[in-house]
N, CA, C and O atoms as a DFTB+ gen file, in Angstrom:
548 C
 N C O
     1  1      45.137    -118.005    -137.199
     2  2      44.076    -117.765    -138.136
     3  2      44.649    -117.782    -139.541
     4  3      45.612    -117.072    -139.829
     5  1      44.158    -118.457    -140.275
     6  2      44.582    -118.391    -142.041
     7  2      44.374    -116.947    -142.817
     8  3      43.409    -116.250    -142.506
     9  1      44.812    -116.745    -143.297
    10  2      45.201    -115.671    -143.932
    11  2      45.453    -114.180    -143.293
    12  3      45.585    -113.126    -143.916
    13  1      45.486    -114.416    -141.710
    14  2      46.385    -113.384    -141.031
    15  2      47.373    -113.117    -141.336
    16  3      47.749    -114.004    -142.102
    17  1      48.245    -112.265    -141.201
    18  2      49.597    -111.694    -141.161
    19  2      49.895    -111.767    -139.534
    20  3      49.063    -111.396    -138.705
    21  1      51.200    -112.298    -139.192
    22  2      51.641    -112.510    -137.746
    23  2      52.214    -110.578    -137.601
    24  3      52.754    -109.822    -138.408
    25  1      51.842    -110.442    -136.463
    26  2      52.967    -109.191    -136.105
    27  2      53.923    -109.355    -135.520
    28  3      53.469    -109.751    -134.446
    29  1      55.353    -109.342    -135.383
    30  2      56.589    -109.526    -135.033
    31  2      56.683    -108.514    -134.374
    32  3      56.115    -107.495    -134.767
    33  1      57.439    -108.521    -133.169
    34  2      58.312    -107.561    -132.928
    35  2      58.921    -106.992    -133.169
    36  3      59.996    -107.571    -133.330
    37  1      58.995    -105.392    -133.453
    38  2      59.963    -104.803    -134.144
    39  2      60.808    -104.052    -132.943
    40  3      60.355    -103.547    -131.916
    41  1      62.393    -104.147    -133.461
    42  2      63.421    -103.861    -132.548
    43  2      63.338    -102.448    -132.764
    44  3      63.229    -102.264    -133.976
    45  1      63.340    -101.427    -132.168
    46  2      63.137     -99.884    -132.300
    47  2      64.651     -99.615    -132.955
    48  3      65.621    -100.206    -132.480
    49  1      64.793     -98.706    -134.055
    50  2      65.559     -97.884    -134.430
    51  2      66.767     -97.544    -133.436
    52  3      66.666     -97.170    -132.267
    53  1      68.132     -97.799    -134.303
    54  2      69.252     -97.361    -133.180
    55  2      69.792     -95.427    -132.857
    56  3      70.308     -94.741    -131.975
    57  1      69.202     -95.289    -134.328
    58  2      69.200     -93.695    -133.685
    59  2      68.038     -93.295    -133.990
    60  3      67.336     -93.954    -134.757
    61  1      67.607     -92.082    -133.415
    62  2      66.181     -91.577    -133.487
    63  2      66.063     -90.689    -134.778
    64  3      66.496     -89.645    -135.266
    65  1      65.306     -91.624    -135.007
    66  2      64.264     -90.500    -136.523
    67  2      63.245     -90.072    -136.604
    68  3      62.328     -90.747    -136.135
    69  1      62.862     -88.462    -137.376
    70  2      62.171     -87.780    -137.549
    71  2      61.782     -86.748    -136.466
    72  3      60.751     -86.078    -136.408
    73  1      62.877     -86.768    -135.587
    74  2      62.968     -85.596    -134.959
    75  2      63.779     -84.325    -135.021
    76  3      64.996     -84.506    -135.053
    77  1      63.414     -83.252    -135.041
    78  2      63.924     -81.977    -135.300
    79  2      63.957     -80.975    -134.461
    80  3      62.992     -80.518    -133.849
    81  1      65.559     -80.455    -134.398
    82  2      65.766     -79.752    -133.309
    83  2      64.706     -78.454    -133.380
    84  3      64.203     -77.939    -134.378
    85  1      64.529     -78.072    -131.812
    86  2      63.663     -76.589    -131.855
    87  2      63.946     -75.643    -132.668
    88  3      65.126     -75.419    -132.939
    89  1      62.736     -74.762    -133.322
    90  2      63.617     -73.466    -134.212
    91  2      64.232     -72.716    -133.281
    92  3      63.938     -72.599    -132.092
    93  1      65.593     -71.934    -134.232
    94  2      66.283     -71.001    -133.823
    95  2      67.094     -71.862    -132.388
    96  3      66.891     -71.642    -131.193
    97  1      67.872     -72.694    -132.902
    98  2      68.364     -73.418    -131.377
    99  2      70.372     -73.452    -132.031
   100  3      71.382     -73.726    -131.383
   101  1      70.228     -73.071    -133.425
   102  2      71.560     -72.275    -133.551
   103  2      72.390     -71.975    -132.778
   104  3      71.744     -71.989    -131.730
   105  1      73.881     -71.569    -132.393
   106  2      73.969     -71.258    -132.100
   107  2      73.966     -69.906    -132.600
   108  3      73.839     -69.558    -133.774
   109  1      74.216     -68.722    -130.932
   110  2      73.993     -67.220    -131.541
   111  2      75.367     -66.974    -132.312
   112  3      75.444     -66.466    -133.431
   113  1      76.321     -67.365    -131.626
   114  2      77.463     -67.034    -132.247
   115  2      78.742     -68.524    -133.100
   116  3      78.956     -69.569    -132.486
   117  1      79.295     -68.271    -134.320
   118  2      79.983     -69.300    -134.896
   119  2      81.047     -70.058    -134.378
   120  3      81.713     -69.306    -133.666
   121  1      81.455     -71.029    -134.395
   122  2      82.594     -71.600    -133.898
   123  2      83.781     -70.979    -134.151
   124  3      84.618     -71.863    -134.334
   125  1      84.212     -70.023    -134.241
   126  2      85.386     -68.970    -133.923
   127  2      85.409     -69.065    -132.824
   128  3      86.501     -69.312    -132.312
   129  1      84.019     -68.887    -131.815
   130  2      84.242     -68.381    -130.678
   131  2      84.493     -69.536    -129.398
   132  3      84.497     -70.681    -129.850
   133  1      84.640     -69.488    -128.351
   134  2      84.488     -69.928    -127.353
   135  2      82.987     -70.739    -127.055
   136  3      81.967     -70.246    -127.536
   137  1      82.914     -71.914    -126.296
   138  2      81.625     -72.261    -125.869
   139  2      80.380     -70.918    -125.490
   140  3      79.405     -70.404    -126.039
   141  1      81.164     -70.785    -124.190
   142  2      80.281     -70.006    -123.433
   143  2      80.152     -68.302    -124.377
   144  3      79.185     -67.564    -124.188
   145  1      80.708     -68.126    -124.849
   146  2      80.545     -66.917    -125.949
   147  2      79.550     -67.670    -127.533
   148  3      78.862     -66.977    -128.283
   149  1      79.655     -68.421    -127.603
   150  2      78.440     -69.500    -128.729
   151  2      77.458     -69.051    -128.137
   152  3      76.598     -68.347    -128.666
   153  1      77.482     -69.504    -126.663
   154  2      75.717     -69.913    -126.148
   155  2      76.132     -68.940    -125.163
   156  3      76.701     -69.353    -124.152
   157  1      75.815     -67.046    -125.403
   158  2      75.599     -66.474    -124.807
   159  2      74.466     -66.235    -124.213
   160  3      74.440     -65.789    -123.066
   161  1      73.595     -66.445    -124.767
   162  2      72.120     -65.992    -124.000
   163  2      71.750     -66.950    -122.738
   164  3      70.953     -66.609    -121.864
   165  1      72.417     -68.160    -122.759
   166  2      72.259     -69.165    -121.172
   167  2      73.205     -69.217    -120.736
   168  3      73.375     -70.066    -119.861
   169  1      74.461     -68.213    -121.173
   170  2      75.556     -67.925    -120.465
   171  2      75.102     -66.598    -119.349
   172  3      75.224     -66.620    -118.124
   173  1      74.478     -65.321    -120.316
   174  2      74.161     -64.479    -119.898
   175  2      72.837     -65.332    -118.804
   176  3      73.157     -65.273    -117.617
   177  1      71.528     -66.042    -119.052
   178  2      71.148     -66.188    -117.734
   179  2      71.180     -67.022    -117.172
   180  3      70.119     -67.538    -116.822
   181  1      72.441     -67.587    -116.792
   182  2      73.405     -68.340    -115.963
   183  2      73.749     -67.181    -114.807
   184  3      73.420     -66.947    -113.644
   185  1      74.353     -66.774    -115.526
   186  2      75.158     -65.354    -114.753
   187  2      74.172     -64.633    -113.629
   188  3      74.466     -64.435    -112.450
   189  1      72.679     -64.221    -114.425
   190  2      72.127     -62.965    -113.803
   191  2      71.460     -64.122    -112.561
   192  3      71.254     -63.703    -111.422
   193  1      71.167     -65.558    -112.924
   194  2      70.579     -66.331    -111.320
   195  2      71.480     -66.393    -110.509
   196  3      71.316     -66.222    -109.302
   197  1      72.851     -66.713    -111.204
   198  2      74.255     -67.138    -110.247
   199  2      73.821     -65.895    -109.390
   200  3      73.336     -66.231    -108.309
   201  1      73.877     -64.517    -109.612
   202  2      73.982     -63.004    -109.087
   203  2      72.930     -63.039    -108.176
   204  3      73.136     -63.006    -106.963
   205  1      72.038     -63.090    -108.568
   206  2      70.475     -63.393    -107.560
   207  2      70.555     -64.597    -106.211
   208  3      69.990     -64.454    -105.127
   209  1      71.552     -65.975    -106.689
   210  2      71.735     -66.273    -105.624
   211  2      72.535     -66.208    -104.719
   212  3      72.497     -66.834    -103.660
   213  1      73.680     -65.093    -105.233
   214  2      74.579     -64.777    -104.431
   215  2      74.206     -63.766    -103.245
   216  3      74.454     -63.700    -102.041
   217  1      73.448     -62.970    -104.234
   218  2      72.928     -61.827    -103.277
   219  2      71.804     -62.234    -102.385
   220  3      71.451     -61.534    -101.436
   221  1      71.275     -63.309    -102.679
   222  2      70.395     -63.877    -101.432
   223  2      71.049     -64.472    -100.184
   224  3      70.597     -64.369     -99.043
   225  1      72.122     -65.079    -100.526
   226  2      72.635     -66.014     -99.643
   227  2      73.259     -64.719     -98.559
   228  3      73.266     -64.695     -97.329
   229  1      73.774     -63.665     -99.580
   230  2      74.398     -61.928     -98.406
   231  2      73.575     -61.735     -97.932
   232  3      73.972     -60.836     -97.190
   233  1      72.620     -61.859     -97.720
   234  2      71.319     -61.559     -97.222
   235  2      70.467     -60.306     -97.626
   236  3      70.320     -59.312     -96.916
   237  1      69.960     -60.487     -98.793
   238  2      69.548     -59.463     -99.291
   239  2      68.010     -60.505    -100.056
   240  3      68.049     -60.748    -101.262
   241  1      66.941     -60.947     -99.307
   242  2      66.843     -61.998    -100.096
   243  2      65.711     -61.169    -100.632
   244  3      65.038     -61.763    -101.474
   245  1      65.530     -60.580    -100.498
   246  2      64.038     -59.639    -101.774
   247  2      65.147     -59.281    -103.108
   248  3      64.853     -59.866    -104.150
   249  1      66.290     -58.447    -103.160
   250  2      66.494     -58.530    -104.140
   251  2      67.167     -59.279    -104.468
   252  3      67.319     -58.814    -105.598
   253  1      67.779     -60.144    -104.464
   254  2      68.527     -61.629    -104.833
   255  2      67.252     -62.353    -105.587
   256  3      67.606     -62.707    -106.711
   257  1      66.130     -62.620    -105.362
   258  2      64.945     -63.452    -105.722
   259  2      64.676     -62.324    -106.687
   260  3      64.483     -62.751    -107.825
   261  1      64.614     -61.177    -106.589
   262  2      64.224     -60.267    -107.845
   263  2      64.822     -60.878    -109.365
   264  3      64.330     -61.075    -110.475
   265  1      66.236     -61.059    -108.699
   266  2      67.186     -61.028    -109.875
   267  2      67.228     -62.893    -110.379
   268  3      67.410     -63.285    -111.532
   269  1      67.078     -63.495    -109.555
   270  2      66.294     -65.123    -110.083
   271  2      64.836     -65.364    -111.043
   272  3      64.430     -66.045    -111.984
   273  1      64.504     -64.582    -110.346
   274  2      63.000     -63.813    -111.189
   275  2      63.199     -63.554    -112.527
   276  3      62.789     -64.053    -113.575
   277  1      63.976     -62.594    -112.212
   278  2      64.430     -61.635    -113.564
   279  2      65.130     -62.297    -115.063
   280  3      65.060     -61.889    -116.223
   281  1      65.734     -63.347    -114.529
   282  2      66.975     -64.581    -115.268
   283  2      65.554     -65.273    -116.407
   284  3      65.684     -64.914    -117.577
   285  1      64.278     -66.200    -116.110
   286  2      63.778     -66.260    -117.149
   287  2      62.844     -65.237    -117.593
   288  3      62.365     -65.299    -118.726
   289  1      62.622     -64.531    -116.982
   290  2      61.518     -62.926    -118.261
   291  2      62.842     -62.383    -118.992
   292  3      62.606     -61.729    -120.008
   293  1      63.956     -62.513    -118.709
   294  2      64.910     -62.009    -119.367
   295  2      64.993     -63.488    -120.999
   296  3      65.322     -63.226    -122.156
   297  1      64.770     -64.237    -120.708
   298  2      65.736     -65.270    -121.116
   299  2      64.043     -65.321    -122.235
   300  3      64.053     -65.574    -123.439
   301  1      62.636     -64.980    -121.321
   302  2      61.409     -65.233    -122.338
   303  2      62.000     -63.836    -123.665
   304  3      61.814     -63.998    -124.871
   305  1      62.635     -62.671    -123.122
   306  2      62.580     -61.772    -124.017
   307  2      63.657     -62.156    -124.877
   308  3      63.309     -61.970    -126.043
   309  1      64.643     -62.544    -124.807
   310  2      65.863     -63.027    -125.685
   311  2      65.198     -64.221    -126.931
   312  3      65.486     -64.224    -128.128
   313  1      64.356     -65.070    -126.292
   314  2      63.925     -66.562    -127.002
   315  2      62.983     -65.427    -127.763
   316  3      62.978     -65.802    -128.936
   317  1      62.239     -64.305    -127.673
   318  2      61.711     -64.013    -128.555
   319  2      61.837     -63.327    -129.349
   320  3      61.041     -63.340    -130.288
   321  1      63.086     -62.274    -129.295
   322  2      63.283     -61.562    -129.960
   323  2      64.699     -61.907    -130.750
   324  3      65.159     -61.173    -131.624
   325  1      65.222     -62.950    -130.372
   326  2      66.253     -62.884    -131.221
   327  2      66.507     -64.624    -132.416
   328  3      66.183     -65.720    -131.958
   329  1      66.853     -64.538    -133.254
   330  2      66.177     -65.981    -134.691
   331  2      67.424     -67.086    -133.728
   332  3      66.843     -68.171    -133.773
   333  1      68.360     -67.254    -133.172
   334  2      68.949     -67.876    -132.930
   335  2      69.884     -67.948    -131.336
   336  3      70.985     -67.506    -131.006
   337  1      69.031     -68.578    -130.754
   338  2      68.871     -68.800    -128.963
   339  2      70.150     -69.703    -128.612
   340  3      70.518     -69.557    -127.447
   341  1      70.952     -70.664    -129.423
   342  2      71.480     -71.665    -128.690
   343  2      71.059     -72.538    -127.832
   344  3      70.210     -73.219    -128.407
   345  1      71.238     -72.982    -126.459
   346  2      70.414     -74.014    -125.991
   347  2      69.151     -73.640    -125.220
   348  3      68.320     -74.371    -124.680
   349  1      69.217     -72.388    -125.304
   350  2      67.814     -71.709    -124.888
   351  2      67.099     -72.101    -125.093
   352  3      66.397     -72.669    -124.256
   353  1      66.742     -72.021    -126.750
   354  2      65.725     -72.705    -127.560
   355  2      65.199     -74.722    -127.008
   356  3      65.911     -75.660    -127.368
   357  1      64.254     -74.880    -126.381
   358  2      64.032     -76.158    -125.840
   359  2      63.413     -76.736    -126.775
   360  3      63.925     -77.313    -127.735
   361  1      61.983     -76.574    -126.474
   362  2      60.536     -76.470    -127.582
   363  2      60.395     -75.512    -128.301
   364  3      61.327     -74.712    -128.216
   365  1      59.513     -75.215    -129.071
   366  2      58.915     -74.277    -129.731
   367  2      58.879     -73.086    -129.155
   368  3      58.599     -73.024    -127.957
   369  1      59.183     -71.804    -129.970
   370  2      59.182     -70.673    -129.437
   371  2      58.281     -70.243    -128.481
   372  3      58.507     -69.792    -127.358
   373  1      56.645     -70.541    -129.375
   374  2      56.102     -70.279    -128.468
   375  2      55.981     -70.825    -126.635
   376  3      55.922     -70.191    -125.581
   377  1      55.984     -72.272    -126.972
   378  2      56.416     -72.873    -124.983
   379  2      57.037     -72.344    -124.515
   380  3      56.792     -71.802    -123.437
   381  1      58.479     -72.251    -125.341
   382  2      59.707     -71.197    -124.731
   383  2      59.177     -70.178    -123.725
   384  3      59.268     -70.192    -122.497
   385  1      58.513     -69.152    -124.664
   386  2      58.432     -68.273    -124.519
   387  2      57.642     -67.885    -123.196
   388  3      57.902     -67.025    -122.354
   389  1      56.444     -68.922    -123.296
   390  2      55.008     -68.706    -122.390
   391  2      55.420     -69.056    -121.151
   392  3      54.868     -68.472    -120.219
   393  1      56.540     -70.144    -120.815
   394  2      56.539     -71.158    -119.306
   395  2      57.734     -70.536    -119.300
   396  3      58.385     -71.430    -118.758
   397  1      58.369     -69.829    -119.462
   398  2      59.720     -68.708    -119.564
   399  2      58.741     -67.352    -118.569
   400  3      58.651     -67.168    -117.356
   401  1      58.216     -66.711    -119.599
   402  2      57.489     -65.923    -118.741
   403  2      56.610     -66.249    -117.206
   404  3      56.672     -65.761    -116.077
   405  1      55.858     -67.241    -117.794
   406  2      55.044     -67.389    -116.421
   407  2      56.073     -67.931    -115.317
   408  3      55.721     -67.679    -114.164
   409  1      57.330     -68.658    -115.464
   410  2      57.746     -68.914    -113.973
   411  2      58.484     -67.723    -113.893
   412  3      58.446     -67.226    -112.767
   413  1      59.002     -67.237    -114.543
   414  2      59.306     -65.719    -114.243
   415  2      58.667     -64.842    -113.360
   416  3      59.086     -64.336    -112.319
   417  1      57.607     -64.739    -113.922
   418  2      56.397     -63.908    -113.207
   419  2      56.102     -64.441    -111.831
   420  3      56.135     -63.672    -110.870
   421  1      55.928     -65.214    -111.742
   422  2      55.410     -66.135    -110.592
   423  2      56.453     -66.144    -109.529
   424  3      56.040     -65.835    -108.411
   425  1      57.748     -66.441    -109.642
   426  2      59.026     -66.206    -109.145
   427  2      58.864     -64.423    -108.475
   428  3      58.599     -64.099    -107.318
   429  1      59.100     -63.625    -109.531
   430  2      58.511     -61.971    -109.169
   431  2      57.638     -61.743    -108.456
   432  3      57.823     -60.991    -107.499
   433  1      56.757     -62.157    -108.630
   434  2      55.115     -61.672    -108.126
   435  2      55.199     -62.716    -106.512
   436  3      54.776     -62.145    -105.508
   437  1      55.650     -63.947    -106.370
   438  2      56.052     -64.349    -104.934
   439  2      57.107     -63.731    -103.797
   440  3      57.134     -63.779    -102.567
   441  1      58.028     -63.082    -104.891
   442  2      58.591     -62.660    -104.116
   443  2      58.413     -60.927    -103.640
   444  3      59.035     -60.598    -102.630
   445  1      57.611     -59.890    -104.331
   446  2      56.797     -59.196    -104.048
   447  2      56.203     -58.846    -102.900
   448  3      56.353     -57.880    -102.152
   449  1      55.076     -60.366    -102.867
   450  2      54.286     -60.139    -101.807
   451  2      55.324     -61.395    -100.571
   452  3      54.554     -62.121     -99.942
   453  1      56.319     -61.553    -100.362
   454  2      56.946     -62.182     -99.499
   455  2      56.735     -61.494     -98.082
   456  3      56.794     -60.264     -98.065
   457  1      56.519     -62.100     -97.013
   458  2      56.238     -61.638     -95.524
   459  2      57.597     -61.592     -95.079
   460  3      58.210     -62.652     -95.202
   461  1      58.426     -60.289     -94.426
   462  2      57.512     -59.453     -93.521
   463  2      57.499     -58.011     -94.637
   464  3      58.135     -57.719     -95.649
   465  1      56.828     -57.595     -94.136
   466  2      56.445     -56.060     -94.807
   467  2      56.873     -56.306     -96.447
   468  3      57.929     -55.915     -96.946
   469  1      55.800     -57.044     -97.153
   470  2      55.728     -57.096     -98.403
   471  2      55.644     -55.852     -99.443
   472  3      54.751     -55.014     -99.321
   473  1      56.593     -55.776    -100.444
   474  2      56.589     -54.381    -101.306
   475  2      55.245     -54.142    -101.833
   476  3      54.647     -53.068    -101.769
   477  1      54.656     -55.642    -102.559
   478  2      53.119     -55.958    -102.971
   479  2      51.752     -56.345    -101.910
   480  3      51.579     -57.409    -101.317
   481  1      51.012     -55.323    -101.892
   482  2      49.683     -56.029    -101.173
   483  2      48.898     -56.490    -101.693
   484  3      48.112     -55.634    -102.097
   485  1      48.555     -57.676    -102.007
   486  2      47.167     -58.580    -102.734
   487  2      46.535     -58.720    -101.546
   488  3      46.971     -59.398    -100.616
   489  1      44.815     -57.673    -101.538
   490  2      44.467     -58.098    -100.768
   491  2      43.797     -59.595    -100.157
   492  3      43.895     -60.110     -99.044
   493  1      43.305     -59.898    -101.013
   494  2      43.359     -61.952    -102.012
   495  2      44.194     -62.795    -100.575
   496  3      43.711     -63.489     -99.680
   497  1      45.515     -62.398    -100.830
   498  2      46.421     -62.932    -100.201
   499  2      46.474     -62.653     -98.245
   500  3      46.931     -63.389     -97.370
   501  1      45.892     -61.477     -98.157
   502  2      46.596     -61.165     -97.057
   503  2      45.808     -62.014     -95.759
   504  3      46.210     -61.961     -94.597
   505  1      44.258     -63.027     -96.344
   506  2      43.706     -63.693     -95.349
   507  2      43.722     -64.888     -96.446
   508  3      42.783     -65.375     -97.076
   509  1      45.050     -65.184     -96.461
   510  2      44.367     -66.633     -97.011
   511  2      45.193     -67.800     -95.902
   512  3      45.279     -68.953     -96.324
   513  1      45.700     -67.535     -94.711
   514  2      46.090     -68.246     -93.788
   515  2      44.690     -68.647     -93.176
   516  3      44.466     -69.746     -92.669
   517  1      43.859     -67.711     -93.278
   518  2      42.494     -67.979     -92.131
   519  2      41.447     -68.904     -93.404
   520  3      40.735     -69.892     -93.222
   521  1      41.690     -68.187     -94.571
   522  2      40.490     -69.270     -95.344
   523  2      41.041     -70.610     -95.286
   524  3      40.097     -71.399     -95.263
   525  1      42.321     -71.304     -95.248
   526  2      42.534     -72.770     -94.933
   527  2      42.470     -73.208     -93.529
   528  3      42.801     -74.339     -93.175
   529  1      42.014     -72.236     -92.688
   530  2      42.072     -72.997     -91.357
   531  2      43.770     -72.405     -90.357
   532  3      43.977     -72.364     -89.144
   533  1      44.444     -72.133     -91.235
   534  2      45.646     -71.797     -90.159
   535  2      45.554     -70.470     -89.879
   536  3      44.973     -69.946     -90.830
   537  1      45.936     -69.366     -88.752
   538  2      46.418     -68.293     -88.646
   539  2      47.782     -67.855     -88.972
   540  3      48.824     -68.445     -88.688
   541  1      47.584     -66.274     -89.873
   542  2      49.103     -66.152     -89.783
   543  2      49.874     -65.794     -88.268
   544  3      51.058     -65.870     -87.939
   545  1      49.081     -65.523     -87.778
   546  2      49.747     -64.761     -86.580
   547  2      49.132     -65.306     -85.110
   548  3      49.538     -64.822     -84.054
């Protein structure tokens, strides 16, 4: 067509621009220190799941899953309360914070009501083998 402009292909950029790391993704501590002392807070919940799955595998698996549980509501309270997370920081505080908590919770609250002799009774839960058609028992 006459007086179009052709569009060319444009070769994409060799490094990426206009992206910016998450706030507060700092590290907590300065390069004096050690890696894993930098990025204590996913050092620290590194540690407390490593612990949770150790103690599951001893067979302790209610509280072993407590303490897997426990690793992101711990890790939602750190991303929020403290200006500089290290690699904690993913997205935005707030995502951090919200899908931090909720698999947390969800992790907790499953393992709660876990069968046999659950610590939690939802009564919700306790016939929902029969509302899909299967029996528990």
């Amino acid at each position: 067509m006459p007086g179009a402009t052709r569009r060319g292909r444009r070769r994409p950029p060799v490094t990426t621009e206009g992206t910016l790391p998450p706030e507060g993704s700092a590290t907590a501590l300065d390069r004096r220190h050690t890696l894993p002392l930098r990025q204590w807070p996913i050092t620290l919940l590194l540690a407390v799941a490593a612990l949770g799955l150790l103690t599951t595998w001893a067979g302790h698996f209610r509280l072993g899953l407590l303490l897997v549980g426990a690793a992101p509501l711990l890790g939602a309270l750190l991303r929020l309360g403290l200006p500089d997370v290290g690699m904690l920081a993913v997205r935005s505080r707030f995502t951090d914070v919200t899908l931090m908590f909720l698999f947390g919770g969800a992790i907790v609250l499953l393992t709660l009501v876990a069968q046999p002799d659950p610590w939690l009774r939802v009564p919700v839960l306790e016939n929902i083998g029969r509302l899909i058609g299967h029996p528990l028992r």
